[in-house]
Amino acid sequence: MIEAHDLTKRFGSKTAVAGIDFRVEPGRVTGFLGPNGAGKSTTMRMIAGLDRPSAGSVTVNGRPYRQHTAPLREVGILLDAKAVHTGRSAYKHLLAMAATHGIGRKRVREVIELAGLESVANKRVGGFSLGMGQRLGIAAALLGDPATVILDEPVNGLDPEGVRWVRTLVRGLAAEGRTVLLSSHLMSEMAQTADHLIVLGRGRVVADASVDEVIARASGTSVRVRTPNLAGLNRAIAGPDVSVSTLDDGAAVVTGLSSEQIGDAAASAGIAIHELTALSSSLEDAYLSLTADEVEYRSTSVAPTPEEVAR
Amino acid sequence: MTAATLTRQPAATIRSDARLTFGRILRSEWIKLTSLRSTVWSLALIVVLGVGLSLMIASLGSALGGEQAVADPNTVLTATTIGVGFGQLIAAVLGVLVITGEYSTGMIKSTLAAVPGRLSVLVAKSLVLFTLVTAVGFVTVFGSWAATYPIFDGQGTAAGLAEDGLAIALAGSAVYLGLVSVFAIGLGTLLRSTAGGIAAALGVMLVLDTAVSLLAIVADWVSDVTPYLFSSAGSAMAQLPFSDNPDQFGLGLLEPWQGGLVALAWTLAAFILGAIRLKRQDA
């Protein structure tokens, strides 16, 4: 369980995290989303006691991180795959980390095996690929068999097999009743892995809800309709909140009405319907619409949009 | 909440009393220090340079000097501690690297996440490095004494360890090396930069001496400061006690034990400054 109350971090005149409140509950995977500069990493660093909050507080399993007598048993953290001395072997790195808590070689070998690092365990970390670094970081996070696991961009640089490994691992950890906080920019991956989402934008929480809720809230209902009599259907369903746009292949997309309402209206007007499909938007669409106003560093499109061309 | 919450078992391979203790943090820092090649190389270099230079000086002396046929602890001491001047530079670089290497690689995040109290990490690092560097210092100077003994014996000037407190002077130079390494950890922790830390440490040990002796030409009283410089204190630690060696007064150095206290003060000052920044500022 992670709880933040009025958590604030200012760097000089810039406010990175602006008094946020949230709870990360055990037994499920909580996704931590937000554009670059939204305050995710700063928040994670404050959870881990690396940065001190300017105001407010954050606790892990009921206490500020620094007050735990066995921090590695409480929280496993992957903040940065490269938080390892490049001149040391993976095995010695894990052994040194484990030694602080009196955790022995057996457990070290166990996490090395778990992360699939057996063949490179005695090699110096400086020569590791990004993916190997991620695996080492995850192995280190799991050393103390912690009740809470925090992973910042764990799939960054992993191959498809590794991505699936992280997904299975993270789901398994949550199923065991652990608290899991996971950040990623890969929305498709997040949609498959997370149960719950906390979305940050410019240091504030812009959404704190289940994945389904976030998607549903962000997208208006839209329905794809195929009919030989589009003009008739247009008249039958016309209303103040209803809009109809035509696609290239002759189908139309109706927003503002459910598929039931459209089907009923067509039936009473005697209009044939060939297709009626409710369109749900992806998490990516939902995320982009949620954070559209919150993006700190926006890339502007150089190519003109189709509308501009039409003008 | 699911039933799984209740069934979660701690990993069987983790002992039930797994938590932070200072002894365990010491062990962790020992593993860290000894698992880096730079440590091994630096320490080996201190020994090789120290013993090598001593042998060279002793042989030169035997080639030039006439037969004295009198035990000469001062000459023996000068020859056996000649490498300490280089050794202190290596110890300083090693001390800076021990902490700035963690900042430059990002390792510090892992370290402080495991030991969020922070100060115990710095204390453990310093103790471990002090012990190791001092031990290597002992090996170097006593090794140099043993290696050069036959040469001096050939000249008739060989001095036993019990002679005029020679053993104490050799031990003093070894402890000085250990203090230098901790002094450098302090500066590295304060500056969080390898280049800055090394520049600051060498600045205090080399440049400050030159600056003070230049200033002393202009203002007479400045020369009174000289014995209290870090490296002067180090030289004081590595000389024969005054009681055994009255003619040393002329060198303008403190008594060995006073030199030890001054060197300790420099070391603690750097350590405390580093500790304050480590504790107060975000990692």
Coordinates of N, CA, C and O in Angstrom, one line a residue, chain A residues 148-263:
Chain A
T148 N 5.7 -4.5 -1.6 CA 5.4 -3.5 -2.6 C 6.5 -3.4 -3.6 O 7.6 -3.4 -3.3
V149 N 6.0 -3.4 -4.9 CA 7.0 -3.3 -6.0 C 6.7 -2.1 -6.8 O 5.6 -1.9 -7.2
I150 N 7.8 -1.3 -7.1 CA 7.7 -0.1 -7.9 C 8.6 -0.2 -9.1 O 9.8 -0.4 -8.9
L151 N 8.0 -0.2 -10.3 CA 8.9 -0.4 -11.5 C 8.6 0.8 -12.4 O 7.5 1.0 -12.9
D152 N 9.7 1.5 -12.7 CA 9.6 2.7 -13.6 C 10.1 2.2 -14.9 O 11.3 1.9 -15.1
E153 N 9.2 2.2 -15.9 CA 9.5 1.8 -17.3 C 10.3 0.4 -17.4 O 11.3 0.4 -18.0
P154 N 9.7 -0.6 -16.8 CA 10.5 -1.9 -16.7 C 10.6 -2.5 -18.1 O 11.6 -3.3 -18.3
V155 N 9.7 -2.3 -19.0 CA 9.8 -3.0 -20.3 C 10.6 -2.2 -21.3 O 10.9 -2.7 -22.4
N156 N 11.1 -1.0 -21.0 CA 11.9 -0.2 -21.8 C 13.2 -1.0 -22.3 O 14.0 -1.3 -21.4
G157 N 13.3 -1.3 -23.6 CA 14.5 -1.9 -24.0 C 14.4 -3.5 -24.0 O 15.4 -4.1 -24.4
L158 N 13.3 -4.0 -23.5 CA 13.2 -5.5 -23.5 C 12.7 -6.0 -24.9 O 12.0 -5.3 -25.6
D159 N 13.1 -7.2 -25.2 CA 12.6 -7.9 -26.4 C 11.2 -8.4 -26.1 O 10.8 -8.4 -24.9
P160 N 10.5 -8.8 -27.1 CA 9.1 -9.3 -26.9 C 9.0 -10.4 -25.8 O 8.0 -10.3 -25.0
E161 N 9.9 -11.3 -25.8 CA 9.9 -12.3 -24.8 C 10.0 -11.7 -23.4 O 9.3 -12.1 -22.4
G162 N 10.9 -10.7 -23.3 CA 11.1 -10.0 -22.0 C 9.9 -9.2 -21.6 O 9.5 -9.2 -20.4
V163 N 9.2 -8.6 -22.6 CA 8.0 -7.8 -22.3 C 6.9 -8.7 -21.7 O 6.3 -8.4 -20.7
R164 N 6.8 -9.9 -22.3 CA 5.8 -10.9 -21.8 C 6.2 -11.4 -20.4 O 5.3 -11.5 -19.6
W165 N 7.5 -11.6 -20.2 CA 8.0 -12.0 -18.9 C 7.6 -11.0 -17.8 O 7.1 -11.4 -16.8
V166 N 7.8 -9.7 -18.1 CA 7.5 -8.7 -17.1 C 6.0 -8.7 -16.9 O 5.6 -8.6 -15.7
R167 N 5.2 -8.8 -18.0 CA 3.7 -8.8 -17.8 C 3.3 -9.9 -16.9 O 2.5 -9.7 -15.9
T168 N 3.8 -11.1 -17.2 CA 3.4 -12.3 -16.4 C 3.9 -12.1 -14.9 O 3.1 -12.4 -14.0
L169 N 5.1 -11.6 -14.8 CA 5.7 -11.5 -13.4 C 4.8 -10.5 -12.6 O 4.5 -10.8 -11.5
V170 N 4.6 -9.3 -13.2 CA 3.8 -8.3 -12.5 C 2.4 -8.7 -12.2 O 2.0 -8.5 -11.0
R171 N 1.8 -9.4 -13.1 CA 0.4 -9.9 -12.8 C 0.5 -10.9 -11.6 O -0.4 -10.9 -10.8
G172 N 1.5 -11.7 -11.7 CA 1.7 -12.7 -10.6 C 1.9 -12.1 -9.2 O 1.4 -12.5 -8.2
L173 N 2.8 -11.0 -9.2 CA 3.0 -10.4 -8.0 C 1.8 -9.8 -7.4 O 1.5 -9.9 -6.2
A174 N 0.9 -9.2 -8.2 CA -0.3 -8.6 -7.8 C -1.3 -9.7 -7.3 O -1.9 -9.5 -6.3
A175 N -1.3 -10.8 -8.0 CA -2.2 -11.9 -7.6 C -1.8 -12.5 -6.2 O -2.6 -13.0 -5.5
E176 N -0.5 -12.4 -5.9 CA 0.0 -12.8 -4.6 C -0.4 -11.8 -3.5 O -0.1 -12.0 -2.3
G177 N -1.1 -10.7 -3.9 CA -1.5 -9.8 -2.8 C -0.6 -8.6 -2.6 O -0.7 -7.8 -1.7
R178 N 0.4 -8.5 -3.5 CA 1.4 -7.4 -3.4 C 0.9 -6.1 -4.0 O 0.0 -6.2 -4.8
T179 N 1.4 -5.0 -3.6 CA 1.1 -3.7 -4.2 C 2.1 -3.5 -5.3 O 3.3 -3.7 -5.1
V180 N 1.6 -3.2 -6.5 CA 2.4 -3.1 -7.7 C 2.1 -1.7 -8.3 O 1.0 -1.4 -8.7
L181 N 3.2 -0.9 -8.4 CA 3.1 0.4 -9.2 C 4.0 0.3 -10.3 O 5.2 0.0 -10.2
L182 N 3.4 0.6 -11.5 CA 4.2 0.4 -12.8 C 4.0 1.6 -13.7 O 2.9 2.0 -13.9
S183 N 5.1 2.1 -14.2 CA 5.0 3.2 -15.2 C 5.4 2.7 -16.5 O 6.3 1.8 -16.6
S184 N 4.8 3.2 -17.5 CA 5.2 2.8 -18.9 C 4.6 3.8 -19.9 O 3.6 4.4 -19.6
H185 N 5.3 4.0 -21.0 CA 4.7 4.8 -22.0 C 4.0 4.0 -23.1 O 3.4 4.5 -24.0
L186 N 4.1 2.7 -23.0 CA 3.5 1.8 -23.9 C 2.1 1.5 -23.5 O 1.9 0.7 -22.7
M187 N 1.2 2.1 -24.2 CA -0.2 2.1 -23.8 C -0.8 0.7 -24.0 O -1.6 0.2 -23.2
S188 N -0.4 0.0 -25.1 CA -1.0 -1.3 -25.4 C -0.6 -2.3 -24.3 O -1.3 -3.1 -23.8
E189 N 0.7 -2.1 -23.8 CA 1.2 -2.9 -22.8 C 0.5 -2.7 -21.4 O 0.1 -3.6 -20.7
M190 N 0.3 -1.4 -21.2 CA -0.4 -1.0 -20.0 C -1.8 -1.5 -19.9 O -2.3 -2.0 -18.9
A191 N -2.5 -1.5 -21.1 CA -3.9 -1.9 -21.1 C -3.9 -3.4 -20.8 O -4.9 -3.9 -20.2
Q192 N -2.9 -4.2 -21.2 CA -2.9 -5.6 -20.9 C -2.5 -6.0 -19.5 O -2.8 -7.0 -19.0
T193 N -1.7 -5.1 -18.9 CA -1.1 -5.4 -17.6 C -1.8 -4.8 -16.4 O -1.9 -5.4 -15.3
A194 N -2.2 -3.5 -16.5 CA -2.7 -2.8 -15.3 C -4.2 -3.1 -15.1 O -5.0 -3.3 -16.0
D195 N -4.6 -3.0 -13.8 CA -6.0 -3.0 -13.4 C -6.5 -1.6 -13.2 O -7.7 -1.3 -13.5
H196 N -5.6 -0.8 -12.7 CA -6.0 0.5 -12.2 C -5.0 1.5 -12.8 O -3.9 1.2 -13.0
L197 N -5.5 2.7 -13.0 CA -4.5 3.7 -13.5 C -4.6 5.0 -12.7 O -5.6 5.4 -12.2
I198 N -3.4 5.6 -12.5 CA -3.3 6.9 -12.0 C -2.5 7.7 -13.1 O -1.4 7.4 -13.5
V199 N -3.2 8.7 -13.6 CA -2.6 9.5 -14.7 C -2.3 10.9 -14.2 O -3.1 11.6 -13.6
L200 N -1.0 11.2 -14.4 CA -0.5 12.6 -14.0 C -0.4 13.5 -15.2 O -0.1 13.0 -16.3
G201 N -0.6 14.7 -15.0 CA -0.4 15.8 -16.0 C 0.0 17.0 -15.3 O -0.6 17.5 -14.4
R202 N 1.2 17.5 -15.7 CA 1.8 18.7 -15.0 C 1.7 18.7 -13.5 O 1.3 19.7 -12.9
G203 N 2.1 17.6 -12.9 CA 2.2 17.5 -11.5 C 0.9 17.3 -10.8 O 0.8 17.3 -9.5
R204 N -0.2 17.1 -11.5 CA -1.5 16.8 -10.8 C -2.1 15.5 -11.3 O -1.8 15.0 -12.4
V205 N -3.0 14.9 -10.5 CA -3.6 13.7 -10.9 C -4.8 14.1 -11.8 O -5.7 14.8 -11.4
V206 N -4.8 13.6 -13.0 CA -5.9 13.9 -13.9 C -6.8 12.8 -14.1 O -8.0 12.9 -14.5
A207 N -6.4 11.6 -13.6 CA -7.4 10.4 -13.6 C -6.9 9.4 -12.6 O -5.7 9.2 -12.4
D208 N -7.8 8.8 -11.8 CA -7.5 7.8 -10.9 C -8.6 6.8 -10.9 O -9.6 7.0 -10.2
A209 N -8.6 5.8 -11.8 CA -9.7 5.0 -12.0 C -9.3 3.7 -12.6 O -8.1 3.5 -13.0
S210 N -10.2 2.7 -12.8 CA -9.9 1.5 -13.4 C -9.6 1.7 -14.9 O -10.0 2.8 -15.4
V211 N -8.9 0.8 -15.5 CA -8.6 1.0 -16.9 C -9.8 1.2 -17.8 O -9.9 2.1 -18.6
D212 N -10.8 0.3 -17.5 CA -12.1 0.4 -18.3 C -12.8 1.8 -18.1 O -13.2 2.4 -19.1
E213 N -12.8 2.3 -16.9 CA -13.4 3.6 -16.6 C -12.7 4.7 -17.4 O -13.3 5.6 -17.9
V214 N -11.3 4.6 -17.3 CA -10.6 5.7 -18.0 C -10.9 5.7 -19.5 O -11.1 6.8 -20.1
I215 N -11.0 4.5 -20.1 CA -11.3 4.4 -21.5 C -12.7 4.9 -21.8 O -12.9 5.8 -22.7
A216 N -13.7 4.5 -20.9 CA -15.1 4.8 -21.2 C -15.3 6.3 -21.0 O -16.0 7.0 -21.7
R217 N -14.6 6.9 -20.0 CA -14.8 8.3 -19.7 C -14.2 9.2 -20.8 O -14.8 10.2 -21.1
A218 N -13.1 8.8 -21.3 CA -12.4 9.6 -22.2 C -13.1 9.6 -23.6 O -13.0 10.6 -24.3
S219 N -13.7 8.5 -24.0 CA -14.2 8.4 -25.3 C -15.8 8.6 -25.3 O -16.4 7.9 -24.5
G220 N -16.3 9.4 -26.1 CA -17.8 9.5 -26.3 C -18.2 8.2 -27.0 O -17.3 7.6 -27.7
T221 N -19.4 7.8 -26.9 CA -19.8 6.6 -27.6 C -19.8 6.9 -29.1 O -20.3 7.9 -29.5
S222 N -19.3 6.0 -29.8 CA -19.4 6.1 -31.3 C -19.7 4.8 -31.9 O -19.3 3.8 -31.4
V223 N -20.5 4.8 -32.9 CA -21.0 3.6 -33.5 C -20.8 3.7 -35.0 O -21.1 4.7 -35.7
R224 N -20.3 2.5 -35.6 CA -20.2 2.5 -37.1 C -21.4 1.9 -37.7 O -21.9 0.8 -37.2
V225 N -22.0 2.6 -38.7 CA -23.2 2.1 -39.3 C -23.0 2.0 -40.8 O -22.4 2.8 -41.4
R226 N -23.6 0.9 -41.3 CA -23.6 0.8 -42.8 C -25.1 0.6 -43.2 O -25.8 -0.2 -42.7
T227 N -25.5 1.5 -44.1 CA -26.9 1.4 -44.6 C -27.0 1.9 -46.0 O -26.3 2.8 -46.4
P228 N -27.9 1.3 -46.8 CA -28.1 1.8 -48.2 C -28.8 3.2 -48.2 O -28.7 3.9 -49.2
N229 N -29.4 3.6 -47.1 CA -30.2 4.8 -47.1 C -29.6 5.7 -46.0 O -30.3 5.9 -45.0
L230 N -28.5 6.3 -46.2 CA -27.8 7.1 -45.2 C -28.6 8.4 -45.0 O -28.7 8.9 -43.8
A231 N -29.1 9.0 -46.1 CA -29.8 10.2 -45.9 C -31.1 10.0 -45.0 O -31.3 10.8 -44.2
G232 N -31.8 8.9 -45.2 CA -32.9 8.6 -44.4 C -32.6 8.4 -43.0 O -33.2 8.9 -42.1
L233 N -31.4 7.7 -42.7 CA -31.0 7.5 -41.4 C -30.6 8.8 -40.7 O -30.9 9.0 -39.5
N234 N -30.0 9.6 -41.5 CA -29.6 10.9 -40.9 C -30.8 11.7 -40.4 O -30.8 12.3 -39.3
R235 N -31.9 11.7 -41.1 CA -33.1 12.3 -40.7 C -33.7 11.7 -39.5 O -34.1 12.3 -38.5
A236 N -33.6 10.3 -39.5 CA -34.3 9.6 -38.4 C -33.6 9.8 -37.0 O -34.2 9.8 -36.0
I237 N -32.3 10.0 -37.1 CA -31.6 10.1 -35.8 C -31.1 11.5 -35.4 O -30.4 11.7 -34.4
A238 N -31.5 12.5 -36.3 CA -31.0 13.8 -36.1 C -31.3 14.3 -34.7 O -32.4 14.1 -34.1
G239 N -30.4 15.0 -34.0 CA -30.6 15.6 -32.7 C -29.5 16.5 -32.4 O -28.5 16.6 -33.1
P240 N -29.6 17.3 -31.3 CA -28.6 18.3 -30.9 C -27.2 17.7 -30.6 O -26.2 18.3 -31.0
D241 N -27.1 16.5 -30.0 CA -25.8 16.0 -29.6 C -25.3 15.0 -30.6 O -24.3 14.3 -30.3
V242 N -26.0 14.8 -31.6 CA -25.7 13.7 -32.5 C -24.9 14.2 -33.7 O -25.3 15.3 -34.3
S243 N -23.8 13.6 -34.1 CA -23.1 14.0 -35.3 C -22.8 12.7 -36.1 O -22.6 11.6 -35.6
V244 N -22.8 12.9 -37.4 CA -22.6 11.8 -38.3 C -21.5 12.1 -39.3 O -21.5 13.2 -39.8
S245 N -20.5 11.3 -39.4 CA -19.5 11.5 -40.4 C -19.3 10.3 -41.3 O -19.5 9.2 -40.9
T246 N -19.1 10.5 -42.6 CA -19.0 9.5 -43.5 C -17.6 9.0 -43.7 O -16.7 9.8 -43.8
L247 N -17.4 7.7 -43.8 CA -16.1 7.1 -44.0 C -15.9 6.9 -45.5 O -16.9 6.9 -46.3
D248 N -14.7 6.7 -46.0 CA -14.4 6.5 -47.4 C -15.1 5.3 -48.0 O -15.5 5.3 -49.1
D249 N -15.3 4.2 -47.2 CA -15.9 3.0 -47.7 C -17.4 3.0 -47.7 O -18.0 2.0 -47.9
G250 N -18.0 4.2 -47.4 CA -19.5 4.3 -47.4 C -20.1 4.1 -46.1 O -21.3 4.5 -45.9
A251 N -19.4 3.6 -45.1 CA -20.0 3.5 -43.8 C -20.0 4.9 -43.1 O -19.3 5.8 -43.6
A252 N -20.8 5.0 -42.0 CA -20.8 6.3 -41.3 C -20.5 6.0 -39.9 O -20.8 4.9 -39.3
V253 N -19.9 7.0 -39.2 CA -19.7 6.9 -37.8 C -20.6 7.9 -37.1 O -20.6 9.1 -37.3
V254 N -21.4 7.4 -36.2 CA -22.4 8.2 -35.4 C -21.9 8.4 -34.0 O -21.5 7.4 -33.3
T255 N -21.8 9.6 -33.5 CA -21.4 9.8 -32.1 C -22.6 10.5 -31.4 O -23.4 11.2 -32.0
G256 N -22.8 10.1 -30.2 CA -23.9 10.7 -29.4 C -25.0 9.8 -29.2 O -25.9 10.1 -28.4
L257 N -25.0 8.7 -29.8 CA -26.1 7.7 -29.6 C -25.5 6.3 -29.4 O -24.5 6.0 -29.9
S258 N -26.3 5.5 -28.7 CA -25.8 4.1 -28.5 C -26.3 3.3 -29.8 O -27.1 3.7 -30.5
S259 N -25.7 2.1 -30.0 CA -26.1 1.3 -31.1 C -27.6 0.9 -31.0 O -28.3 0.7 -32.0
E260 N -28.1 0.7 -29.7 CA -29.5 0.3 -29.5 C -30.4 1.5 -30.0 O -31.4 1.2 -30.8
Q261 N -30.0 2.7 -29.7 CA -30.9 3.8 -30.1 C -30.9 4.0 -31.6 O -31.9 4.2 -32.2
I262 N -29.7 3.8 -32.2 CA -29.7 3.9 -33.7 C -30.5 2.8 -34.3 O -31.3 3.1 -35.2
G263 N -30.3 1.6 -33.8 CA -31.1 0.4 -34.4 C -32.6 0.6 -34.3 O -33.3 0.4 -35.2

